[in-house]
Coordinates of C-alpha atoms and ligand atoms in Angstrom, one line a residue:
M1 CA 125.5 95.4 76.1
V2 CA 122.7 96.6 73.9
T3 CA 125.0 98.5 71.7
A4 CA 127.3 95.5 71.3
A5 CA 124.3 93.3 70.4
Q6 CA 123.0 95.8 67.9
E7 CA 126.5 96.0 66.3
A8 CA 126.7 92.2 66.2
V9 CA 123.4 92.1 64.2
A10 CA 124.4 94.9 61.9
Y11 CA 127.8 93.3 61.3
R12 CA 126.2 90.0 60.3
A13 CA 123.7 91.7 58.1
G14 CA 126.5 93.4 56.2
L15 CA 128.7 90.4 55.7
N16 CA 127.1 89.3 52.4
S17 CA 127.7 92.7 50.8
S18 CA 131.2 93.4 52.2
T19 CA 134.5 92.6 50.5
V20 CA 136.3 89.6 52.1
K21 CA 139.4 91.3 53.4
P22 CA 140.3 93.6 56.3
E23 CA 140.0 97.3 55.3
L24 CA 143.5 97.9 56.8
R25 CA 146.4 95.5 56.8
P26 CA 148.3 95.0 60.2
A27 CA 150.8 97.8 60.0
A28 CA 148.2 100.4 58.7
F29 CA 145.7 99.2 61.3
A30 CA 148.3 99.4 64.1
S31 CA 149.3 102.9 63.2
Q32 CA 145.7 104.1 63.6
F33 CA 145.1 102.3 66.8
D34 CA 145.7 103.9 70.2
T35 CA 148.0 101.5 72.0
T36 CA 148.9 103.7 74.9
L37 CA 147.9 102.4 78.3
P38 CA 145.1 104.7 79.4
Q39 CA 145.7 106.3 82.8
Q40 CA 142.1 107.6 83.0
G41 CA 139.2 105.3 82.5
A42 CA 136.2 105.9 80.2
S43 CA 132.6 105.1 80.3
A44 CA 131.6 101.5 79.2
S45 CA 129.5 102.9 76.4
S46 CA 132.3 105.0 75.0
V47 CA 134.7 102.1 75.1
I48 CA 132.3 99.9 73.3
G49 CA 131.6 102.6 70.7
N50 CA 135.3 103.2 70.2
L51 CA 136.0 99.4 69.9
I52 CA 133.3 99.1 67.2
A53 CA 134.6 102.1 65.3
T54 CA 138.2 101.1 65.3
A55 CA 138.2 97.3 65.3
S56 CA 135.8 97.2 62.3
K57 CA 138.7 98.4 60.0
G58 CA 140.8 95.4 60.8
L59 CA 138.2 92.6 60.6
Q60 CA 138.4 89.7 58.1
G61 CA 135.2 88.3 56.7
H62 CA 135.8 84.9 58.3
A63 CA 132.0 84.5 58.7
S64 CA 131.3 85.6 55.1
P65 CA 129.8 83.0 52.7
R66 CA 132.5 83.8 50.2
F67 CA 135.5 83.2 52.6
F68 CA 137.0 80.0 51.2
G69 CA 140.4 80.2 52.8
Y70 CA 142.2 77.6 55.0
V71 CA 139.5 75.4 56.5
C72 CA 137.3 77.7 58.6
G73 CA 133.7 77.5 59.6
G74 CA 131.3 80.3 59.3
S75 CA 130.2 81.0 62.8
M76 CA 126.4 80.4 62.5
P77 CA 124.2 83.1 64.0
V78 CA 122.4 80.9 66.5
G79 CA 125.7 79.7 67.8
A80 CA 127.0 83.3 68.1
A81 CA 123.8 84.3 70.0
A82 CA 124.3 81.4 72.4
D83 CA 127.9 82.5 72.8
F84 CA 126.6 85.9 73.9
L85 CA 124.7 84.1 76.6
V86 CA 127.7 82.1 77.7
T87 CA 129.7 85.3 78.1
S88 CA 126.8 87.0 80.0
W89 CA 126.2 84.1 82.3
G90 CA 129.9 84.2 83.2
Q91 CA 130.0 80.6 84.4
N92 CA 133.2 78.9 85.3
A93 CA 132.3 75.7 83.6
A94 CA 134.9 73.5 85.4
S95 CA 132.5 71.5 87.5
S96 CA 129.0 70.1 87.3
W97 CA 128.4 71.0 91.0
E98 CA 129.2 74.6 90.4
S99 CA 127.3 75.0 87.1
P100 CA 124.9 72.2 86.4
S101 CA 123.5 74.0 83.4
A102 CA 126.8 74.3 81.7
A103 CA 127.8 70.7 82.5
V104 CA 124.5 69.1 81.4
I105 CA 124.3 71.1 78.2
E106 CA 127.9 70.4 77.4
Q107 CA 127.6 66.7 78.1
T108 CA 124.5 66.6 75.9
V109 CA 126.3 68.2 73.0
C110 CA 129.2 65.7 73.4
Q111 CA 126.7 62.8 73.2
W112 CA 125.1 64.3 70.2
C113 CA 128.4 64.7 68.5
L114 CA 129.4 61.1 69.1
E115 CA 126.2 60.1 67.5
L116 CA 126.6 62.4 64.5
L117 CA 130.2 61.3 64.1
G118 CA 129.4 57.6 64.5
L119 CA 132.0 57.1 67.3
P120 CA 131.6 54.9 70.3
L121 CA 128.9 56.4 72.5
E122 CA 130.7 55.6 75.8
S123 CA 133.9 57.5 74.8
G124 CA 135.3 60.2 77.0
V125 CA 135.0 63.7 75.5
G126 CA 136.8 66.9 76.4
I127 CA 135.6 70.2 74.9
V128 CA 138.7 72.2 74.1
S129 CA 139.5 75.2 72.0
G130 CA 140.2 73.4 68.7
A131 CA 141.8 70.5 66.9
T132 CA 145.3 71.5 67.8
V133 CA 144.6 71.1 71.5
A134 CA 142.4 68.1 70.8
N135 CA 145.2 66.3 68.9
T136 CA 147.6 67.2 71.7
Q137 CA 145.3 65.8 74.4
G138 CA 144.7 62.6 72.4
I139 CA 148.5 62.1 71.9
I140 CA 149.1 62.7 75.6
A141 CA 146.5 60.1 76.5
A142 CA 148.0 57.7 74.0
R143 CA 151.5 58.3 75.4
D144 CA 150.5 57.8 79.0
T145 CA 148.4 54.6 78.3
L146 CA 151.0 53.0 76.0
L147 CA 153.7 53.5 78.7
K148 CA 151.4 52.5 81.6
R149 CA 150.8 49.2 79.8
Q150 CA 154.6 48.7 79.9
G151 CA 154.7 49.4 83.6
W152 CA 155.9 53.0 83.3
D153 CA 154.2 55.7 85.2
V154 CA 154.6 59.0 83.3
Y155 CA 153.0 61.1 86.1
E156 CA 155.6 60.2 88.6
N157 CA 158.6 59.6 86.4
G158 CA 158.1 61.8 83.3
L159 CA 159.7 60.6 80.1
F160 CA 163.3 60.4 81.3
G161 CA 164.4 56.8 81.1
A162 CA 161.0 55.7 79.8
P163 CA 160.6 52.8 77.4
D164 CA 160.5 53.9 73.7
V165 CA 157.2 54.9 72.1
P166 CA 157.6 54.7 68.3
V167 CA 155.5 57.4 66.6
F168 CA 154.3 57.2 63.0
I169 CA 152.5 59.9 61.1
G170 CA 151.5 60.4 57.4
D171 CA 153.7 62.5 55.1
A172 CA 150.7 64.7 54.3
A173 CA 149.5 65.1 57.9
H174 CA 148.5 68.6 59.2
S175 CA 151.0 70.5 61.3
A176 CA 148.7 70.4 64.3
P177 CA 149.3 66.7 65.3
M178 CA 153.0 67.3 64.6
A179 CA 152.9 70.1 67.2
G180 CA 151.0 67.7 69.5
I181 CA 153.9 65.2 69.2
R182 CA 156.3 67.9 70.3
Y183 CA 154.1 69.2 73.1
A184 CA 153.8 65.6 74.4
G185 CA 157.6 65.3 74.7
L186 CA 157.7 62.6 72.1
G187 CA 160.1 64.5 69.8
L188 CA 159.1 65.3 66.2
G189 CA 162.5 64.3 65.0
R190 CA 161.9 60.8 66.4
A191 CA 158.6 60.4 64.6
T192 CA 158.7 58.5 61.4
R193 CA 156.8 59.8 58.4
L194 CA 154.7 57.3 56.4
A195 CA 154.8 57.7 52.7
A196 CA 151.5 58.8 51.2
D197 CA 149.9 58.7 47.7
D198 CA 149.0 61.6 45.4
Q199 CA 145.9 62.4 47.5
G200 CA 147.8 62.3 50.8
R201 CA 146.6 58.9 52.0
I202 CA 149.2 56.8 53.8
L203 CA 150.4 53.8 51.9
I204 CA 149.5 50.5 53.7
D205 CA 152.8 48.9 52.6
A206 CA 154.6 51.8 54.2
L207 CA 152.6 51.3 57.4
R208 CA 153.3 47.5 57.4
A209 CA 157.0 48.1 56.9
A210 CA 157.0 50.6 59.7
L211 CA 155.2 48.4 62.1
A212 CA 157.6 45.5 61.4
T213 CA 160.4 47.6 62.9
C214 CA 158.6 48.2 66.2
K215 CA 160.0 46.6 69.3
N216 CA 157.5 48.5 71.5
P217 CA 153.8 49.3 70.9
P218 CA 153.6 52.4 68.6
L219 CA 151.4 55.5 68.4
V220 CA 150.1 55.9 64.8
I221 CA 148.4 59.1 63.8
L222 CA 145.9 58.9 60.9
Q223 CA 144.0 61.6 59.2
A224 CA 140.4 62.1 58.1
G225 CA 140.3 65.1 55.7
Q226 CA 143.6 66.2 54.2
I227 CA 143.7 70.0 54.0
N228 CA 144.5 70.2 50.3
T229 CA 142.6 67.2 49.0
G230 CA 140.0 66.3 51.7
A231 CA 141.3 62.7 51.5
F232 CA 141.0 60.0 54.2
D233 CA 143.6 57.5 55.3
P234 CA 142.6 53.8 54.7
F235 CA 141.2 53.2 58.3
A236 CA 139.7 49.8 57.7
E237 CA 143.0 48.3 56.6
A238 CA 145.3 50.3 58.8
I239 CA 143.7 50.2 62.2
P240 CA 143.6 46.4 62.7
L241 CA 147.3 46.2 61.7
I242 CA 148.2 48.8 64.3
H243 CA 146.2 47.1 66.9
E244 CA 147.9 43.8 66.1
A245 CA 151.2 45.5 66.9
G246 CA 149.7 46.6 70.3
G247 CA 149.6 50.2 69.1
W248 CA 147.3 53.2 69.7
V249 CA 145.5 54.9 66.8
H250 CA 144.8 58.6 67.0
V251 CA 142.8 60.2 64.2
D252 CA 143.1 63.9 63.3
G253 CA 139.7 64.5 61.8
A254 CA 139.4 68.3 62.4
F255 CA 136.8 68.6 59.6
G256 CA 136.8 65.2 57.9
L257 CA 135.1 63.3 60.7
W258 CA 131.9 65.2 60.0
A259 CA 131.5 63.3 56.7
H260 CA 129.9 60.6 58.8
A261 CA 126.8 62.8 59.2
V262 CA 126.0 62.2 55.5
P263 CA 125.2 58.5 54.7
E264 CA 126.5 58.9 51.1
L265 CA 129.9 60.0 52.4
R266 CA 130.3 57.3 55.1
D267 CA 132.3 54.9 53.0
R268 CA 135.2 57.4 53.2
L269 CA 135.4 56.8 57.0
A270 CA 134.9 53.1 57.0
G271 CA 136.6 51.6 60.1
V272 CA 137.5 55.0 61.7
D273 CA 135.3 54.1 64.7
R274 CA 137.8 51.4 65.7
A275 CA 140.5 54.0 66.5
D276 CA 141.5 54.8 70.1
S277 CA 141.2 58.6 70.0
W278 CA 140.0 61.3 67.7
A279 CA 140.3 65.1 67.3
V280 CA 137.6 67.1 65.7
D281 CA 136.6 70.8 65.5
L282 CA 133.3 72.3 66.2
H283 CA 134.3 75.7 64.8
K284 CA 135.0 74.2 61.3
W285 CA 132.2 72.1 59.8
L286 CA 129.6 72.5 62.5
N287 CA 130.1 76.3 62.1
A288 CA 130.3 77.0 65.8
P289 CA 131.8 80.4 66.7
Y290 CA 135.5 80.3 67.7
D291 CA 136.8 78.5 69.5
A292 CA 135.7 74.9 70.1
G293 CA 136.7 71.4 69.3
L294 CA 136.5 67.9 70.8
C295 CA 139.1 65.5 72.1
I296 CA 137.4 62.0 72.1
V297 CA 139.0 59.0 73.7
R298 CA 137.5 55.5 73.5
D299 CA 138.3 54.7 77.1
R300 CA 137.2 57.6 79.2
A301 CA 139.5 56.6 82.0
D302 CA 142.5 57.1 79.7
L303 CA 141.5 60.6 79.0
V304 CA 140.6 61.5 82.6
S305 CA 143.8 60.1 84.0
A306 CA 145.8 62.0 81.5
M307 CA 144.0 65.4 81.9
S308 CA 142.6 65.7 85.4
A309 CA 144.2 68.4 87.4
R310 CA 142.1 67.6 90.4
G311 CA 143.1 69.1 93.7
D312 CA 142.0 68.1 97.2
Y313 CA 139.5 71.0 97.4
L314 CA 137.5 69.7 94.5
P315 CA 134.6 67.2 94.7
E316 CA 135.5 63.5 94.6
I317 CA 136.0 61.8 91.2
G318 CA 132.8 60.0 90.3
E319 CA 130.6 58.7 87.6
T320 CA 129.4 62.1 86.6
W321 CA 131.0 63.8 83.6
E322 CA 133.2 66.7 84.9
P323 CA 134.0 69.1 82.1
S324 CA 137.5 70.0 83.5
E325 CA 138.5 66.4 84.0
S326 CA 138.8 65.9 80.3
T327 CA 140.7 69.0 79.3
L328 CA 144.0 70.7 80.0
E329 CA 142.1 73.6 81.6
L330 CA 140.6 73.8 85.0
S331 CA 138.7 77.1 84.9
R332 CA 137.0 77.2 81.6
R333 CA 134.4 78.8 79.4
A334 CA 131.3 76.7 78.5
R335 CA 132.4 76.7 74.9
G336 CA 130.3 73.7 74.1
I337 CA 127.0 75.6 74.5
P338 CA 127.0 77.3 71.1
S339 CA 127.4 73.9 69.4
Y340 CA 124.4 72.7 71.4
A341 CA 122.4 75.6 70.0
I342 CA 123.5 74.9 66.5
I343 CA 122.6 71.2 66.6
K344 CA 119.3 71.9 68.3
H345 CA 118.6 74.5 65.5
L346 CA 119.7 72.3 62.6
G347 CA 118.8 68.9 63.8
A348 CA 120.7 65.9 62.6
K349 CA 118.9 66.4 59.3
G350 CA 120.1 70.0 59.0
V351 CA 123.7 69.0 59.8
R352 CA 123.6 66.3 57.2
A353 CA 122.1 68.7 54.6
M354 CA 124.7 71.4 55.2
I355 CA 127.6 69.0 54.8
A356 CA 126.2 67.3 51.8
H357 CA 125.5 70.7 50.2
H358 CA 129.1 71.8 50.7
C359 CA 130.4 68.7 49.1
A360 CA 128.0 69.2 46.2
L361 CA 129.2 72.7 45.8
A362 CA 132.8 71.5 45.7
T363 CA 132.0 69.0 43.0
Y364 CA 130.2 71.7 41.0
L365 CA 133.2 74.1 41.3
A366 CA 135.7 71.4 40.3
D367 CA 133.6 70.3 37.3
R368 CA 133.2 73.8 36.0
L369 CA 136.9 74.6 36.3
A370 CA 138.1 71.3 35.0
A371 CA 136.4 72.1 31.7
E372 CA 138.9 75.0 31.2
A373 CA 142.0 74.1 29.2
D374 CA 144.4 76.2 31.3
I375 CA 143.2 75.0 34.7
T376 CA 144.0 71.8 36.5
I377 CA 142.1 70.4 39.5
M378 CA 144.9 68.8 41.5
N379 CA 142.8 66.5 43.7
D380 CA 140.0 64.0 43.5
V381 CA 137.1 65.9 45.0
V382 CA 135.9 63.5 47.7
L383 CA 134.8 66.1 50.2
N384 CA 134.6 70.0 50.4
Q385 CA 138.2 70.8 49.4
V386 CA 139.3 71.8 45.9
A387 CA 143.0 72.4 44.9
I388 CA 143.3 74.5 41.8
A389 CA 146.3 75.2 39.6
C390 CA 147.0 77.4 36.6
E391 CA 149.5 76.4 33.9
T392 CA 152.5 77.7 35.9
D393 CA 153.2 78.3 39.6
E394 CA 153.9 81.9 38.8
K395 CA 150.5 82.3 37.2
T396 CA 148.7 80.5 40.0
T397 CA 150.3 82.8 42.6
T398 CA 149.5 86.0 40.6
V399 CA 145.9 85.0 40.1
L400 CA 145.4 84.2 43.7
K401 CA 147.0 87.5 44.8
R402 CA 144.8 89.5 42.5
I403 CA 141.6 87.7 43.6
Q404 CA 142.5 88.2 47.3
E405 CA 143.2 91.9 46.6
K406 CA 139.9 92.5 44.9
A407 CA 138.3 90.4 47.7
L408 CA 134.9 89.6 46.2
V409 CA 135.9 86.1 47.3
Y410 CA 138.7 84.8 49.5
P411 CA 140.4 81.5 48.6
S412 CA 143.9 80.8 50.1
H413 CA 147.2 79.4 49.1
G414 CA 148.7 76.0 49.4
V415 CA 151.3 73.7 47.9
W416 CA 150.3 70.3 46.6
L417 CA 152.4 67.7 44.7
G418 CA 155.1 70.3 44.4
R419 CA 152.9 72.9 42.8
Q420 CA 151.4 76.2 44.0
I421 CA 147.6 75.9 44.4
I422 CA 144.6 78.1 45.0
R423 CA 142.9 76.2 47.8
V424 CA 139.2 76.4 48.2
S425 CA 137.4 75.1 51.3
I426 CA 133.6 75.2 51.1
I427 CA 132.5 75.1 54.7
N428 CA 130.4 78.1 55.6
H429 CA 126.7 77.4 56.4
A430 CA 125.5 80.3 54.2
T431 CA 127.5 79.5 51.1
D432 CA 125.4 78.7 48.0
Y433 CA 125.7 78.2 44.2
A434 CA 125.6 82.0 43.6
D435 CA 128.8 82.4 45.8
I436 CA 130.5 79.6 43.9
D437 CA 129.6 81.2 40.6
I438 CA 131.2 84.4 41.7
L439 CA 134.3 82.4 42.7
I440 CA 134.4 80.7 39.3
D441 CA 134.0 84.1 37.5
E442 CA 136.8 85.6 39.6
I443 CA 139.2 82.7 38.8
L444 CA 138.4 82.6 35.1
E445 CA 138.4 86.4 34.6
T446 CA 141.6 86.9 36.6
S447 CA 143.5 84.1 34.9
R448 CA 142.6 85.5 31.5
G449 CA 144.0 88.8 32.5
V450 CA 147.4 87.5 33.6
Ligands
LIG1 C1 142.3 73.0 61.1 C2 143.0 71.7 61.3 C3 143.7 71.4 62.5 C4 143.9 72.4 63.5 O1 142.7 72.8 64.1 P1 142.6 74.2 64.9 O2 141.1 74.2 65.3 O3 143.0 75.3 64.0 O4 143.4 74.1 66.1 C5 144.2 70.2 62.6 N1 144.1 69.2 61.6 C6 143.4 69.5 60.5 C7 143.3 68.4 59.4 C8 142.8 70.7 60.3 O5 142.1 71.0 59.1

């Protein structure tokens, strides 16, 4: 335990000076790794020592301030420290009766998040492993409720012979809610894509036309924070139209919902609080260690009736918030506690400052690069995401590959408006102007050398 804690501290201290790539790629790493099932045991301290020595060669700098790939948070130290305690306490955080500490702390962090996100304070919240599960749970709650309103009981009857639930999702939506549609048995092939504009926002006319075809109340999935552009769907216009059609609005806001923490960014989310369910990550913009996210449902009863796996041997359903009633899991880790520690550490003021800082850094990056003749910024920078293209797809791909190979910084790849892009997500708590300057130098120097 002591060795592991010391290693954790040393690893974090070294992050800023390390390159942002694993020392060994998967095949090379695997060839050095002893994968044989040990017949004879070994002392705990030798196992931990060996783990540290071998695993370190295959670790990516996901927590580095210069990791700009995908949309990943930076695992803030205070959260990682709290996570150590969660592991050490070994709680099964399924029930408030069994672990009052876990339940009360987790319920507190749920309330804090609702406040920070500007969502209805009486909503039901499930703490899950991330936005993919959060989206799936929201979609399942939507499915069950829309069918219940039509007199169909999914629990007893399943979906065979059920009334139709039309599903609409934007053309530029993330793959996670698409997976949620599949997991919920609604059929991705049956879902209709709504046309989107050049930032990835659904077109209101496309939504209107889609709603006009509905015989039954639909499920419509909107998005806060498109992964390439950071764009937001037009909630204020869209949500009332969907509700007029008797529909359910689910919002995938894995990172974008956090914009509400910053008053100057709130216009982007106008009207989002009128949706019926939301998915948001804690391990992205809140910088909680992996893995944690929230499934939020306006009417708590809709979430609990969709998710509760309550058996006869468990305490009666009551007014108290039971962690496992709002998630697919029964036995579960108290994965909300690190986020409690982070919010307690930063305060609402600190969360707001962190998110505002990332957006300012994104604008700075885009402005500096936009001044270069051979570089195009492919998105309106409204948040923390910047989509960068060189003159040709080939050049963009080569530049990105070389930057990733050198690994002073790590942006990742994407395709936007039919073009290859270097995608930069600024979302790590420790990232600052100096890191962005290194990124800019890397992009400019590398592209001049291609
Ligand atoms: C990251 C992301 C997801 C998936 O979240 P996980 O935490 O990886 O499960 C879904 N939607 C959007 C918009 C995302 O950025």
